[in-house]
Amino acid sequence: METDINSQDRKDLDKFIKFFALKTVQVIVQARLGEKICTRSSSSPTGSDWFNLAIKDIPEVTHEAKKALAGQLPAIGRSMCVEISLKTSEGDSMELEIWCLEMNEKCDKEIKISYTVYNRLSLLLKSLLAITRVTPAYRLSRKQGHEYVILYRIYFGEVQLNGLGEGFQTVRVGTVGTPMGTITLSCAYRINLAFMSTRTTGEDTGVTYPSVEDSQEVCTTSFSTSPPSQCVFTVTKAHFQTPTPVVTDTLRVPMAGLAFSHQLSSSRLSYQPAALGVGSADLAYPVVFAAGLNTTHPHQLMVPGKEGGVPLAPNQPAHGAQADQERLATYTPSDGAHCAATPSSEDTETVSNSSEGRASPHDVLETIFARKVGAFVNKPINQVTLTSLDIPFAMFAPKNLELEDADPMVNPPDSPDTESPLQGSLHSDGSSGGSSGNTHDDFVMIDFKPAFSKDDILPMDLGTFYREFQNPPQLSSLSIDIGAQSMAEDLDSLPEKLAVHEKNVREFDAFVETLQ
Amino acid sequence: MNCRSEVLEVSVEGRQVEEAMLAVLHTVLLHRSTGKFHYKKEGTYSIGTVGTQDVDCDFIDFTYVRVSSDELDRALRKDALRNSGGDGLGQMSLEFYQKKKSRWPFSDECIPWEVWTVKVHVVALATEQERQICREKVGEKLCEKVINIVEVMNRHEYLPKMPMQSEVDNVFDTGLRDVQPYLYKISFQITDALGTSVTTTMRRLIKDTLAL
């Protein structure tokens, strides 16, 4: 193509397009991690933020993007595509979106590379940030977890839209004219969410093109405010520290039937070219792993185990329920197979968990006198308990679910009962909680449907919140072991304490008088 | 130079007004903000870095991206709150302008170059089911609005020239610490459900009082 562009401008343009392509991939993949993204503004230029935008680089994503580009650049007939797909725990997969970075023949020869093109590419990236949040796949990706995950695949060459089903829609993010052609960024997204089988793979064009020098260059741009003919543009090369990719072996997605494991995640990092004919589902990189591998940026960690929405059902839990997501962000990779604060996982394991002492506190508070069904009780209680109502925090007492022989109500323990009234009553309540816990054998756990929450097939944030709220962790000071240890000490020090209090009787009396 | 004008219309429930306004304002300002300029010798300048963050709406099934600047967010929230509440039709205008220095005694002239008008129609809903449907519908509508905004932004039409250091305050709002949006101002016009504006109502009240 005949252009008037000089060699320096050509070099700059190629560099801009290359880093624009890499940043585009980062923005798209990070938008499908399933979490909110947050980066800080900096009034001083850091020298490593291309296009004056704080877009973090996930090393694995950059690595895969560079591999896909293989030193080439998007050009006419050769597009860089990022495919976003969904894969369920049963193994079904579905393409959701194809993001395309293309170049067409329409040139703008008058445009300034170092200034106008750069600023317009920056604007285009901002538009991409906005658009990635409004396509349907964003909502799906925010709810990925047990039932499905979102995967990405980068390829270079012809755009393949066959996997999007019928009636897919296209949104154009924007265009930037350059002397070499017009850069176009667009997204084609699926409308029909019915599942399809694994799609066929794409192929590279196989044509080799002159590669762009692969250099980690720092972008320090200076712009002149003098007239365009005197524009000064400087780019300083500096050593750009690329953090070595960290493969954590603890990030594991607990998904039945999908067999995600450390070994699999490691193998997925070794990218296999699409031309080898391997199924795309195997090549697609779960955004889960890409995110989790960048442990220095915890806000980018994928949070597996969140409530997964069923793709076919557009109804979703309240979007504004942030409490669950905030809580789930404390996922610790060392947790292994199970996320500690995972309401949805508890939801799916209802029957097994119900027998583990998750007594509804409302059960404990039932008395022989009033057999009432509370607002949030799963099932009316057929049996009555003799638990007294007037012990505060009885529901938080340790619930002893041992056999009847160990039940203090039947065989009361000797010393602990008499020492500390509060603790004694708590123990007995805990035991009676245990006795009432035995009644849980008669209960069948059903789905917890709190009032005023939407009744649909999805796990409900409100229900899981209630469940969590009603089953808080035990206070360590109320545990029997610690209580038993301190009993002996309390017993020994009791006479001394009594003597001290007797000495101060007058002070106590004066105090009581001031209260009256 | 003619001022570019874009109009967006949304129908929302009362409690969604603030979030809908902020979503539109932030999306526009994301595109109309740069990093802080740092002028150097020889007329060159460097630009700071703009961070972004996702914001989930509480009353709308929608997430938008805003510039990571708490100062800017506070300023916009103060403006958006003025127009929230009550039934009827409200109109907010976000105007980007340039200042043109005038000689004394005339004050500086503000020349708008882009105006975004958001017409907000507030509806009242009776049942929770309607509200739930409204959450989703308004979310979809806002998605369309974001696409519209992006389309306009990428037409690459007139933008003020990058100014010299002495004139940067005529083009940009340099008062924020971390980002630098183009100079903008926000204005409102509120009409109640009967279609009368606040100003006409006040005028009628005063007239009636004087007539007595």
XYZ file of C-alpha atoms in Angstrom:
728
model
C 0.000 0.000 0.000
C 1.407 3.335 -1.018
C 1.616 5.744 1.845
C 3.491 8.850 2.719
C 4.256 7.622 6.156
C 7.885 7.826 7.135
C 9.732 4.994 8.745
C 9.694 6.442 12.242
C 5.976 7.015 12.091
C 5.534 3.536 10.726
C 7.483 2.090 13.606
C 5.491 4.095 16.091
C 2.220 3.070 14.514
C 3.148 -0.588 14.567
C 4.126 -0.312 18.193
C 0.873 1.450 19.059
C -1.188 -1.172 17.295
C 0.702 -3.996 18.938
C 0.229 -2.648 22.464
C -3.306 -1.645 21.688
C -4.038 -5.225 20.720
C -2.491 -6.503 23.943
C -4.409 -4.039 26.073
C -7.625 -4.874 24.236
C -7.235 -8.508 25.165
C -6.528 -7.589 28.772
C -9.621 -5.415 29.029
C -11.866 -8.072 27.506
C -10.546 -10.955 29.585
C -10.516 -8.962 32.809
C -14.103 -7.917 32.182
C -15.082 -11.580 32.120
C -13.297 -12.583 35.305
C -16.504 -12.270 37.240
C -15.404 -9.486 39.545
C -15.427 -5.759 39.614
C -12.262 -4.195 38.306
C -10.679 -1.211 39.982
C -7.482 0.574 39.088
C -6.139 3.790 40.494
C -5.588 7.059 38.780
C -2.179 8.594 39.054
C -1.513 12.245 38.487
C 2.099 11.523 37.640
C 2.803 9.429 34.588
C 4.290 6.129 35.639
C 5.869 5.396 32.308
C 4.363 1.959 31.970
C 0.720 2.799 31.377
C 0.046 2.643 27.721
C -2.542 5.053 26.366
C -2.571 6.848 29.746
C -4.921 4.262 31.122
C -4.345 2.118 34.172
C -4.991 -1.332 32.741
C -3.210 -4.051 34.615
C -1.510 -6.793 32.685
C -2.252 -10.353 33.645
C 0.962 -12.038 32.520
C -0.667 -15.216 31.269
C -3.119 -13.291 29.163
C -0.331 -11.240 27.654
C 1.596 -14.390 27.028
C -1.304 -16.032 25.223
C -2.053 -12.923 23.230
C 1.549 -12.679 22.062
C 1.514 -16.314 21.164
C -1.612 -15.881 19.111
C -0.201 -12.844 17.353
C 3.127 -14.618 16.803
C 4.837 -11.381 16.020
C 2.213 -10.259 13.531
C -0.181 -7.388 13.689
C -3.839 -7.035 12.819
C -3.980 -6.131 9.169
C -6.395 -6.290 6.301
C -7.762 -9.804 6.218
C -6.014 -10.723 9.435
C -7.986 -9.977 12.565
C -7.226 -10.600 16.151
C -10.185 -12.241 17.821
C -10.996 -12.954 21.423
C -13.636 -15.586 21.819
C -15.590 -15.699 25.067
C -17.433 -18.909 25.756
C -19.279 -20.574 28.544
C -18.737 -24.079 29.760
C -21.054 -25.825 32.168
C -20.178 -28.365 34.783
C -21.706 -31.040 32.563
C -19.275 -30.230 29.827
C -21.560 -28.331 27.482
C -20.037 -25.274 25.984
C -21.365 -22.318 24.129
C -19.751 -19.356 22.457
C -21.037 -16.113 23.824
C -19.032 -13.396 22.111
C -16.361 -12.760 19.551
C -14.417 -9.523 19.931
C -12.640 -8.555 16.733
C -9.809 -6.147 16.177
C -9.642 -5.601 12.447
C -8.054 -3.353 9.905
C -9.693 -2.218 6.714
C -8.425 -0.433 3.652
C -9.704 3.036 4.390
C -6.646 5.142 5.141
C -6.320 8.531 6.727
C -3.042 9.855 5.483
C -3.252 13.240 7.116
C -3.586 12.014 10.630
C -0.789 12.455 13.132
C 0.480 9.166 14.495
C 2.141 10.305 17.647
C -0.646 12.484 18.792
C -4.023 11.953 17.253
C -3.841 8.238 16.623
C -2.500 7.652 20.108
C -5.228 9.686 21.767
C -7.926 8.069 19.693
C -6.660 4.632 20.576
C -6.865 5.696 24.200
C -10.449 6.793 23.669
C -11.226 3.506 21.979
C -9.906 1.605 24.965
C -12.162 3.619 27.242
C -15.082 2.767 24.995
C -14.092 -0.877 25.188
C -14.101 -0.673 28.971
C -17.646 0.671 28.856
C -18.959 -1.713 26.205
C -17.583 -4.847 27.861
C -19.939 -4.180 30.761
C -23.084 -3.879 28.696
C -23.075 -7.015 26.587
C -25.092 -9.968 27.927
C -21.982 -12.030 28.663
C -20.968 -9.601 31.389
C -23.941 -10.458 33.558
C -23.275 -14.163 32.975
C -19.625 -13.798 33.851
C -20.440 -12.047 37.133
C -22.412 -15.094 38.166
C -20.056 -17.808 37.082
C -19.078 -20.371 39.630
C -20.193 -23.910 40.293
C -22.524 -24.376 37.420
C -20.463 -22.811 34.691
C -17.293 -20.904 33.999
C -16.368 -18.399 31.355
C -13.469 -19.235 29.077
C -11.512 -17.187 26.587
C -9.554 -18.037 23.484
C -7.433 -15.781 21.342
C -6.873 -16.448 17.697
C -5.536 -14.587 14.749
C -6.832 -14.720 11.243
C -10.315 -14.908 9.877
C -13.210 -14.109 12.106
C -15.399 -17.122 12.822
C -18.917 -16.242 13.824
C -20.549 -19.603 13.183
C -20.537 -20.605 16.797
C -22.708 -17.712 17.893
C -25.927 -19.233 16.707
C -28.633 -17.563 14.727
C -29.495 -13.940 15.001
C -26.370 -12.832 16.789
C -26.001 -9.099 17.200
C -23.051 -6.853 16.563
C -21.964 -3.761 18.375
C -19.221 -1.553 17.083
C -16.977 -0.204 19.780
C -15.174 2.289 17.581
C -12.740 3.006 14.814
C -9.444 4.844 14.472
C -8.148 5.909 11.099
C -4.454 5.555 10.396
C -2.304 6.001 7.312
C -2.137 2.219 6.995
C -5.853 1.586 7.290
C -8.716 1.993 9.733
C -8.612 0.027 12.952
C -12.039 -1.295 13.896
C -13.033 -2.876 17.170
C -16.356 -4.655 17.358
C -18.161 -7.376 19.192
C -20.557 -10.014 17.907
C -22.595 -11.575 20.692
C -25.022 -14.424 20.920
C -28.712 -13.878 21.417
C -29.920 -17.449 21.443
C -28.759 -19.144 24.621
C -29.756 -22.691 23.668
C -26.825 -25.036 24.050
C -24.823 -26.270 21.126
C -22.151 -28.939 20.835
C -18.497 -28.068 20.766
C -17.704 -25.979 17.793
C -15.019 -26.734 15.206
C -11.716 -25.053 15.593
C -10.363 -22.170 13.638
C -7.091 -22.155 11.746
C -4.286 -19.761 11.270
C -3.863 -18.452 7.783
C -0.411 -19.890 7.687
C 1.039 -16.866 5.931
C 4.056 -15.356 7.517
C 4.454 -11.663 7.695
C 7.344 -9.528 8.826
C 7.253 -9.559 12.551
C 7.282 -6.548 14.739
C 10.196 -6.240 17.058
C 9.076 -7.702 20.288
C 10.367 -5.258 22.833
C 9.096 -4.419 26.226
C 9.093 -0.722 25.795
C 8.004 1.783 28.287
C 5.660 4.334 26.950
C 6.700 7.775 27.964
C 5.118 10.167 25.616
C 5.588 13.854 25.518
C 3.321 16.012 23.520
C 4.124 19.401 22.232
C 1.707 22.248 22.448
C 3.368 23.972 19.549
C 1.843 23.731 16.062
C 1.648 20.236 14.560
C 4.576 20.804 12.226
C 6.868 21.118 15.209
C 5.485 18.218 17.137
C 8.019 16.477 19.309
C 7.377 12.951 20.333
C 9.779 11.006 22.463
C 9.546 7.442 23.527
C 12.045 6.246 26.043
C 13.013 2.656 26.189
C 13.373 1.396 29.661
C 13.623 -2.002 31.137
C 10.122 -3.085 31.851
C 10.029 -5.620 34.593
C 7.703 -8.352 33.588
C 6.791 -10.394 36.628
C 7.411 -14.034 36.023
C 4.212 -15.955 35.643
C 3.297 -17.504 38.932
C 1.513 -20.772 38.761
C -0.280 -21.354 41.990
C -1.142 -24.904 42.558
C -3.962 -24.225 44.874
C -6.480 -22.569 42.679
C -9.073 -25.148 42.105
C -12.595 -24.799 40.917
C -14.902 -27.216 42.664
C -17.044 -28.305 39.795
C -18.469 -31.750 39.660
C -17.833 -33.571 36.459
C -15.311 -31.142 35.090
C -12.245 -32.468 36.863
C -10.452 -29.175 37.252
C -7.239 -29.815 39.039
C -3.794 -28.474 39.428
C -2.466 -30.722 36.719
C -5.095 -29.601 34.324
C -4.503 -25.964 35.061
C -0.804 -26.340 34.426
C -1.417 -28.052 31.135
C -3.851 -25.379 30.115
C -1.141 -22.830 30.412
C 0.758 -24.513 27.643
C -1.199 -23.117 24.781
C -1.907 -25.469 21.917
C -2.407 -23.832 18.558
C -5.838 -24.188 17.074
C -4.382 -25.591 13.861
C -3.631 -28.845 15.609
C -7.281 -29.598 15.498
C -7.866 -29.924 19.190
C -11.350 -29.058 20.306
C -11.803 -25.490 21.236
C -13.277 -26.368 24.551
C -9.998 -27.873 25.574
C -8.036 -24.911 24.414
C -10.110 -22.264 25.946
C -8.513 -20.861 29.013
C -10.717 -20.483 31.969
C -10.687 -16.953 33.073
C -10.655 -18.446 36.538
C -7.084 -19.546 36.261
C -5.803 -16.556 34.435
C -7.069 -14.340 37.153
C -6.014 -16.452 40.067
C -2.457 -16.686 38.869
C -1.872 -13.044 39.455
C -1.834 -13.198 43.179
C -0.354 -9.789 43.630
C -3.631 -8.217 42.609
C -6.221 -9.747 44.831
C -9.036 -7.739 43.365
C -8.567 -9.540 40.135
C -8.806 -12.998 41.610
C -11.533 -15.084 40.238
C -13.893 -16.069 42.961
C -15.046 -19.554 42.219
C -17.897 -20.949 44.067
C -20.095 -17.972 43.637
C -23.671 -18.558 42.883
C -23.869 -19.737 39.354
C -26.835 -18.669 37.353
C -28.444 -21.023 34.928
C -27.708 -19.614 31.518
C -31.117 -20.420 30.138
C -32.960 -18.527 32.781
C -32.621 -14.810 32.390
C -33.910 -14.172 35.877
C -31.092 -13.373 38.187
C -30.752 -12.509 41.800
C -30.791 -8.909 42.814
C -27.907 -7.218 41.146
C -27.326 -4.925 44.003
C -26.669 -7.670 46.533
C -23.078 -6.884 47.139
C -22.761 -8.460 50.537
C -22.255 -11.915 49.110
C -19.711 -10.836 46.571
C -17.748 -8.814 49.063
C -17.645 -11.744 51.373
C -16.645 -14.167 48.697
C -13.677 -12.041 47.783
C -11.894 -13.505 50.769
C -11.273 -16.667 48.867
C -7.979 -18.148 49.928
C -6.276 -20.235 47.270
C -5.003 -22.616 49.891
C -8.534 -23.645 50.573
C -8.289 -26.330 47.983
C -11.502 -27.884 47.018
C -13.870 -25.733 48.890
C -14.275 -22.076 49.405
C -14.942 -21.246 53.009
C -17.473 -18.535 52.460
C -19.406 -20.058 49.656
C -23.084 -19.838 50.201
C -23.876 -21.471 46.926
C -21.827 -24.525 47.709
C -23.669 -24.872 50.967
C -26.817 -24.475 49.046
C -26.031 -27.344 46.761
C -25.021 -29.606 49.592
C -28.104 -29.024 51.616
C -28.894 -32.529 52.676
C -25.422 -33.452 53.831
C -24.909 -30.236 55.697
C -28.207 -30.357 57.401
C -27.145 -33.247 59.536
C -24.102 -31.457 60.789
C -25.707 -29.505 63.484
C -27.097 -26.660 61.495
C -29.963 -26.385 63.816
C -32.320 -23.654 63.069
C -32.272 -21.395 66.074
C -35.975 -21.159 65.808
C -36.143 -24.821 66.606
C -34.195 -24.255 69.803
C -36.531 -21.556 70.921
C -39.650 -23.639 70.647
C -41.276 -24.406 73.981
C -43.856 -26.775 75.215
C -46.246 -23.915 75.629
C -46.252 -22.317 72.215
C -45.853 -24.451 69.173
C -45.631 -21.807 66.561
C -44.134 -21.729 63.115
C -41.893 -18.691 62.674
C -41.634 -16.721 59.483
C -38.506 -18.361 58.271
C -38.848 -21.845 59.629
C -38.516 -24.652 57.135
C -41.046 -26.983 58.606
C -43.354 -27.001 61.580
C -41.796 -28.793 64.493
C -43.654 -31.905 65.438
C -41.868 -32.477 68.657
C -41.537 -29.977 71.415
C -38.508 -29.208 73.440
C -38.125 -28.216 77.005
C -35.521 -25.608 76.271
C -36.138 -22.521 78.296
C -36.634 -19.305 76.466
C -35.073 -17.050 78.988
C -31.419 -17.924 78.413
C -29.888 -15.307 76.152
C -27.758 -16.376 73.251
C -28.892 -19.928 73.759
C -28.815 -20.475 70.038
C -25.112 -19.754 69.951
C -24.294 -22.270 72.605
C -22.331 -25.294 71.507
C -24.740 -27.798 70.138
C -23.905 -31.206 71.395
C -25.121 -33.794 68.967
C -23.685 -36.804 70.689
C -25.671 -39.805 71.684
C -28.152 -39.709 74.490
C -25.670 -41.251 76.884
C -23.535 -38.178 76.672
C -26.473 -35.880 76.818
C -26.115 -33.749 79.957
C -29.830 -33.490 80.237
C -29.902 -37.207 80.805
C -26.550 -37.537 82.583
C -25.672 -34.101 83.879
C -21.964 -33.447 84.247
C -20.796 -33.078 87.844
C -18.663 -30.020 88.292
C -19.212 -27.815 85.281
C -22.863 -27.398 86.051
C -22.300 -25.659 89.344
C -19.458 -23.310 88.656
C -20.501 -20.518 86.423
C -24.213 -20.049 86.195
C -24.077 -18.619 82.762
C -21.760 -21.199 81.416
C -23.631 -23.919 83.183
C -26.873 -22.887 81.626
C -25.183 -22.512 78.308
C -23.865 -26.014 78.552
C -27.215 -27.360 79.412
C -28.770 -25.377 76.666
C -26.123 -26.554 74.343
C -26.929 -30.030 75.414
C -30.577 -29.502 75.125
C -29.763 -27.947 71.863
C -28.144 -31.234 71.256
C -31.228 -33.043 72.359
C -33.222 -30.947 70.060
C -30.525 -31.618 67.585
C -31.467 -35.243 67.768
C -34.850 -34.280 66.584
C -33.219 -33.210 63.398
C -33.291 -36.777 62.330
C -36.971 -36.241 61.829
C -36.485 -33.185 59.724
C -36.118 -33.118 56.026
C -34.156 -30.170 54.804
C -35.946 -28.297 52.135
C -34.967 -25.212 50.292
C -34.948 -22.208 52.465
C -37.316 -19.664 51.027
C -37.210 -16.477 52.994
C -40.136 -14.148 52.816
C -40.114 -11.334 50.288
C -37.356 -12.862 48.243
C -37.895 -13.861 44.727
C -38.870 -17.471 44.379
C -37.053 -18.871 41.418
C -34.807 -21.744 40.564
C -31.627 -19.913 41.334
C -29.929 -19.965 44.709
C -31.016 -16.881 46.497
C -28.730 -14.396 48.046
C -31.256 -13.614 50.721
C -31.686 -17.245 51.675
C -28.011 -17.901 51.883
C -27.573 -14.748 53.896
C -30.146 -15.899 56.398
C -28.568 -19.297 56.593
C -25.188 -17.826 57.238
C -26.576 -15.401 59.732
C -28.359 -18.085 61.643
C -25.339 -20.314 61.851
C -22.467 -18.181 62.951
C -19.237 -19.716 64.147
C -18.993 -20.573 67.803
C -17.310 -18.233 70.173
C -14.188 -19.885 71.404
C -14.903 -18.760 74.954
C -18.113 -20.720 74.925
C -16.572 -23.990 73.885
C -16.749 -26.722 76.442
C -13.021 -27.487 76.445
C -11.966 -24.012 77.362
C -14.806 -23.790 79.808
C -13.770 -27.010 81.500
C -10.207 -25.847 81.872
C -11.146 -22.602 83.454
C -13.631 -24.234 85.782
C -10.945 -25.599 88.034
C -9.219 -22.236 88.192
C -12.469 -20.489 88.980
C -13.184 -22.966 91.703
C -9.839 -22.338 93.323
C -10.031 -18.605 93.219
C -13.600 -18.404 94.423
C -12.934 -18.055 98.136
C -10.439 -15.271 97.534
C -12.873 -13.411 95.350
C -15.577 -13.742 97.934
C -13.296 -12.343 100.603
C -12.406 -9.348 98.472
C -16.024 -8.635 97.710
C -16.970 -8.825 101.356
C -14.386 -6.212 102.156
C -15.842 -3.872 99.602
C -19.413 -4.314 100.717
C -19.766 -0.721 101.704
C -18.604 0.516 98.338
C -21.083 -1.715 96.619
C -23.878 -0.481 98.833
C -22.970 3.122 98.137
C -22.941 2.379 94.464
C -26.336 0.765 94.630
C -27.682 3.776 96.431
C -26.448 6.094 93.728
C -28.438 4.092 91.244
C -31.654 4.529 93.077
C -18.330 26.286 15.356
C -21.632 24.660 16.176
C -22.210 22.982 19.481
C -22.780 19.266 19.203
C -25.939 18.161 20.962
C -27.036 14.676 21.976
C -30.253 13.723 23.714
C -30.889 10.599 25.737
C -34.206 9.614 27.267
C -34.853 7.133 30.049
C -37.902 6.126 32.050
C -37.078 5.078 35.571
C -38.631 4.582 38.939
C -38.021 7.209 41.598
C -35.232 5.455 43.423
C -33.430 4.653 40.178
C -33.074 8.256 39.090
C -29.789 8.967 40.813
C -28.090 5.819 39.600
C -29.333 6.240 36.045
C -28.048 9.818 35.954
C -24.704 8.861 37.416
C -24.326 6.011 34.957
C -24.788 8.376 32.028
C -22.664 11.153 33.504
C -19.798 8.870 34.373
C -19.836 7.129 31.020
C -19.623 10.467 29.229
C -16.965 11.819 31.555
C -14.928 8.649 31.227
C -14.474 9.584 27.593
C -14.038 13.272 28.290
C -11.359 13.034 30.965
C -7.639 12.703 30.610
C -4.800 12.293 33.053
C -3.305 15.369 34.651
C -1.075 17.363 32.363
C 2.465 18.026 33.486
C 4.052 20.681 31.381
C 7.764 20.553 30.811
C 10.197 22.828 29.147
C 10.084 23.422 25.418
C 6.317 23.319 25.363
C 5.976 19.589 25.866
C 3.809 17.926 28.423
C 3.192 14.510 29.805
C -0.122 13.048 30.832
C -0.983 11.227 34.000
C -2.778 7.912 34.153
C -6.510 7.495 34.407
C -7.737 4.571 36.456
C -11.191 3.073 36.107
C -13.535 1.166 38.342
C -16.747 -0.760 37.987
C -19.823 0.431 39.813
C -22.757 -1.864 40.435
C -26.097 -0.176 40.717
C -28.237 -1.125 43.687
C -31.626 -0.497 42.114
C -30.859 -1.334 38.515
C -29.416 -4.507 37.026
C -26.543 -2.587 35.549
C -22.834 -1.973 35.968
C -21.013 1.010 34.556
C -17.405 2.087 34.437
C -16.294 5.362 35.921
C -13.039 7.187 36.243
C -11.275 6.398 39.516
C -11.608 9.793 41.034
C -13.545 10.166 44.239
C -13.542 13.930 43.870
C -15.216 13.733 40.514
C -17.684 11.151 41.780
C -18.616 13.344 44.736
C -19.140 16.343 42.509
C -21.408 14.397 40.184
C -23.366 12.821 43.020
C -24.049 16.235 44.442
C -25.429 17.294 41.091
C -27.380 14.098 40.468
C -29.028 14.255 43.881
C -30.544 17.619 43.086
C -32.627 16.052 40.409
C -33.755 12.954 42.208
C -37.062 12.342 43.861
C -40.582 13.168 42.888
C -42.653 12.175 39.915
C -42.684 13.768 36.565
C -40.197 14.726 33.954
C -36.731 15.968 34.691
C -34.036 17.090 32.342
C -30.349 17.276 33.013
C -27.829 18.884 30.702
C -24.147 18.120 30.791
C -22.374 20.814 28.852
C -18.725 20.844 27.863
C -17.425 24.309 27.168
C -14.358 26.356 26.522
C -13.588 29.641 28.152
C -12.731 32.572 26.039
C -10.984 35.415 27.766
C -12.629 38.756 27.368
C -11.376 42.174 28.165
C -12.491 43.975 31.248
C -15.308 44.734 32.187
C -16.714 41.802 30.323
C -16.532 38.411 31.978
C -15.081 35.364 30.307
C -17.251 33.817 27.700
C -18.219 30.186 27.979
C -18.573 28.570 24.590
C -20.165 25.147 24.652
C -18.874 22.587 22.206
C -20.828 19.519 23.297
C -24.073 19.180 25.214
C -25.558 15.966 26.493
C -29.182 16.190 27.508
C -30.693 13.429 29.568
C -34.458 13.432 29.869
C -35.603 11.411 32.809
C -39.192 10.366 33.077
C -40.019 9.168 36.552
C -42.732 6.575 36.971
C -44.353 5.246 40.098
C -44.724 1.496 40.447
C -47.158 -0.268 42.717
C -45.963 -3.844 43.149
C -42.668 -5.533 43.819
C -42.992 -7.559 40.668
C -43.262 -4.423 38.595
C -40.202 -3.060 40.311
C -38.254 -6.206 39.540
C -39.218 -5.993 35.890
C -38.306 -2.326 35.940
C -34.855 -3.150 37.299
C -34.141 -5.363 34.343
C -35.729 -3.141 31.743
C -33.941 -0.031 32.895
C -30.706 -2.008 32.945
C -31.212 -2.971 29.325
C -32.091 0.602 28.418
C -28.972 1.918 30.039
C -26.931 -0.624 28.092
C -28.381 0.875 24.931
C -27.562 4.373 26.150
C -23.957 3.423 26.793
C -23.721 2.057 23.266
C -25.192 5.312 21.957
C -22.708 7.371 23.942
C -19.785 5.291 22.714
C -20.978 5.644 19.155
C -21.004 9.426 19.428
C -17.626 9.521 21.119
C -16.015 7.519 18.394
C -17.166 9.748 15.603
C -14.077 11.769 16.425
C -15.713 15.087 15.831
C -14.591 18.399 17.203
C -12.474 18.425 20.328
C -10.732 21.507 21.689
C -7.106 21.742 20.749
C -4.605 20.781 23.358
C -3.843 24.042 25.109
C -0.631 25.734 26.083
C 0.135 25.782 29.750
C -1.208 29.282 30.123
C -4.544 28.324 28.630
C -5.099 24.903 30.117
C -7.715 26.261 32.513
C -9.749 27.489 29.583
C -10.185 23.970 28.302
C -9.817 21.601 31.230
C -10.965 21.478 34.802
C -7.625 21.382 36.553
C -9.077 21.520 40.042
C -9.143 17.773 40.600
C -6.105 16.034 41.967
C -6.048 12.873 39.951
C -7.830 13.414 36.661
C -8.537 16.250 34.309
C -11.927 16.384 32.640
C -12.831 18.918 30.036
C -14.565 21.943 31.518
C -18.166 21.012 32.140
C -21.272 22.216 33.873
C -24.492 20.501 34.770
C -27.882 22.147 34.785
C -31.373 20.900 35.555
C -34.905 21.528 34.654
C -37.639 19.808 36.572
C -41.283 19.576 35.681
C -43.854 17.878 37.837
C -46.367 15.302 36.683
C -48.754 17.949 35.483
C -46.239 19.228 33.009
C -45.662 22.537 34.707
C -42.140 23.526 35.483
C -40.979 24.668 38.863
C -40.377 28.176 37.594
C -43.870 28.567 36.184
C -45.356 27.260 39.400
C -43.378 29.758 41.437
C -44.379 32.518 39.076
C -48.025 31.635 39.486
C -47.687 31.537 43.244
C -46.140 34.968 43.351
C -48.737 36.359 41.003
C -51.538 34.929 43.073
C -50.013 36.339 46.229
C -49.684 39.770 44.711
C -53.204 39.596 43.308
C -54.549 39.199 46.822
